[in-house]
Amino acid sequence: MLGVAAKLERRRIPERTARGRADANGVKLGRKPILTPHQQKAARARVDAGQPQRGIARSYNGSQATISRLSVGS
């Protein structure tokens, strides 16, 4: 009996998530960015100037991966 209920629930999950996305019209979903656009621009400039990504990340209290993604996205 529980297996049947679980199967039905698994089928309904995509329907509910699709409805939730449709209801979120104009709302940006996901996490807020760690760095503001101004900080992103400054961090990219520092990477281009040759500063190590890890040091830049520490100065913004973020991770090296965040800074790495910035330099790849530009």
XYZ file of C-alpha atoms in Angstrom:
74
model
C 0.000 0.000 0.000
C 2.823 2.420 0.840
C 4.509 1.606 -2.459
C 1.413 2.679 -4.387
C 1.191 5.932 -2.452
C 4.884 6.605 -3.082
C 4.475 5.955 -6.801
C 1.545 8.391 -6.985
C 3.506 11.004 -5.062
C 6.489 10.672 -7.421
C 4.172 11.330 -10.352
C 2.705 14.432 -8.723
C 6.034 16.065 -7.782
C 6.855 17.306 -11.328
C 3.334 18.718 -11.678
C 3.642 20.690 -8.440
C 7.122 21.999 -9.241
C 5.995 23.096 -12.722
C 3.009 24.886 -11.193
C 5.277 26.592 -8.649
C 7.627 27.816 -11.392
C 4.685 29.177 -13.350
C 3.386 30.986 -10.254
C 6.796 32.580 -9.679
C 6.326 34.868 -12.684
C 8.991 37.572 -12.643
C 10.674 36.229 -9.528
C 14.315 35.233 -9.792
C 14.700 31.747 -8.389
C 17.792 30.347 -6.725
C 20.391 31.617 -4.303
C 21.374 35.234 -4.119
C 24.799 35.951 -5.603
C 27.702 36.133 -3.163
C 29.177 39.201 -4.866
C 27.409 42.329 -6.046
C 27.859 43.293 -9.705
C 30.367 45.969 -8.634
C 32.365 43.419 -6.623
C 32.278 40.985 -9.554
C 33.725 43.623 -11.870
C 36.456 44.492 -9.368
C 37.291 40.816 -8.800
C 37.567 40.207 -12.568
C 39.921 43.177 -12.846
C 42.068 41.775 -10.025
C 42.213 38.362 -11.716
C 43.199 40.017 -15.005
C 45.921 41.912 -13.121
C 47.390 38.567 -12.059
C 46.376 38.344 -8.413
C 45.788 34.812 -7.107
C 42.132 33.755 -7.083
C 42.342 32.371 -3.565
C 43.515 35.711 -2.165
C 40.769 37.579 -3.997
C 38.206 35.116 -2.652
C 39.422 35.628 0.908
C 39.102 39.401 0.579
C 35.431 38.994 -0.410
C 34.800 36.229 2.141
C 33.958 33.788 -0.648
C 35.437 30.705 -2.225
C 38.070 30.305 -4.898
C 35.469 28.537 -7.060
C 33.282 31.654 -7.043
C 36.152 33.762 -8.364
C 37.067 31.076 -10.880
C 33.531 31.097 -12.290
C 33.701 34.876 -12.635
C 36.860 34.772 -14.706
C 35.469 32.008 -16.960
C 32.160 33.826 -17.513
C 33.745 37.033 -18.796
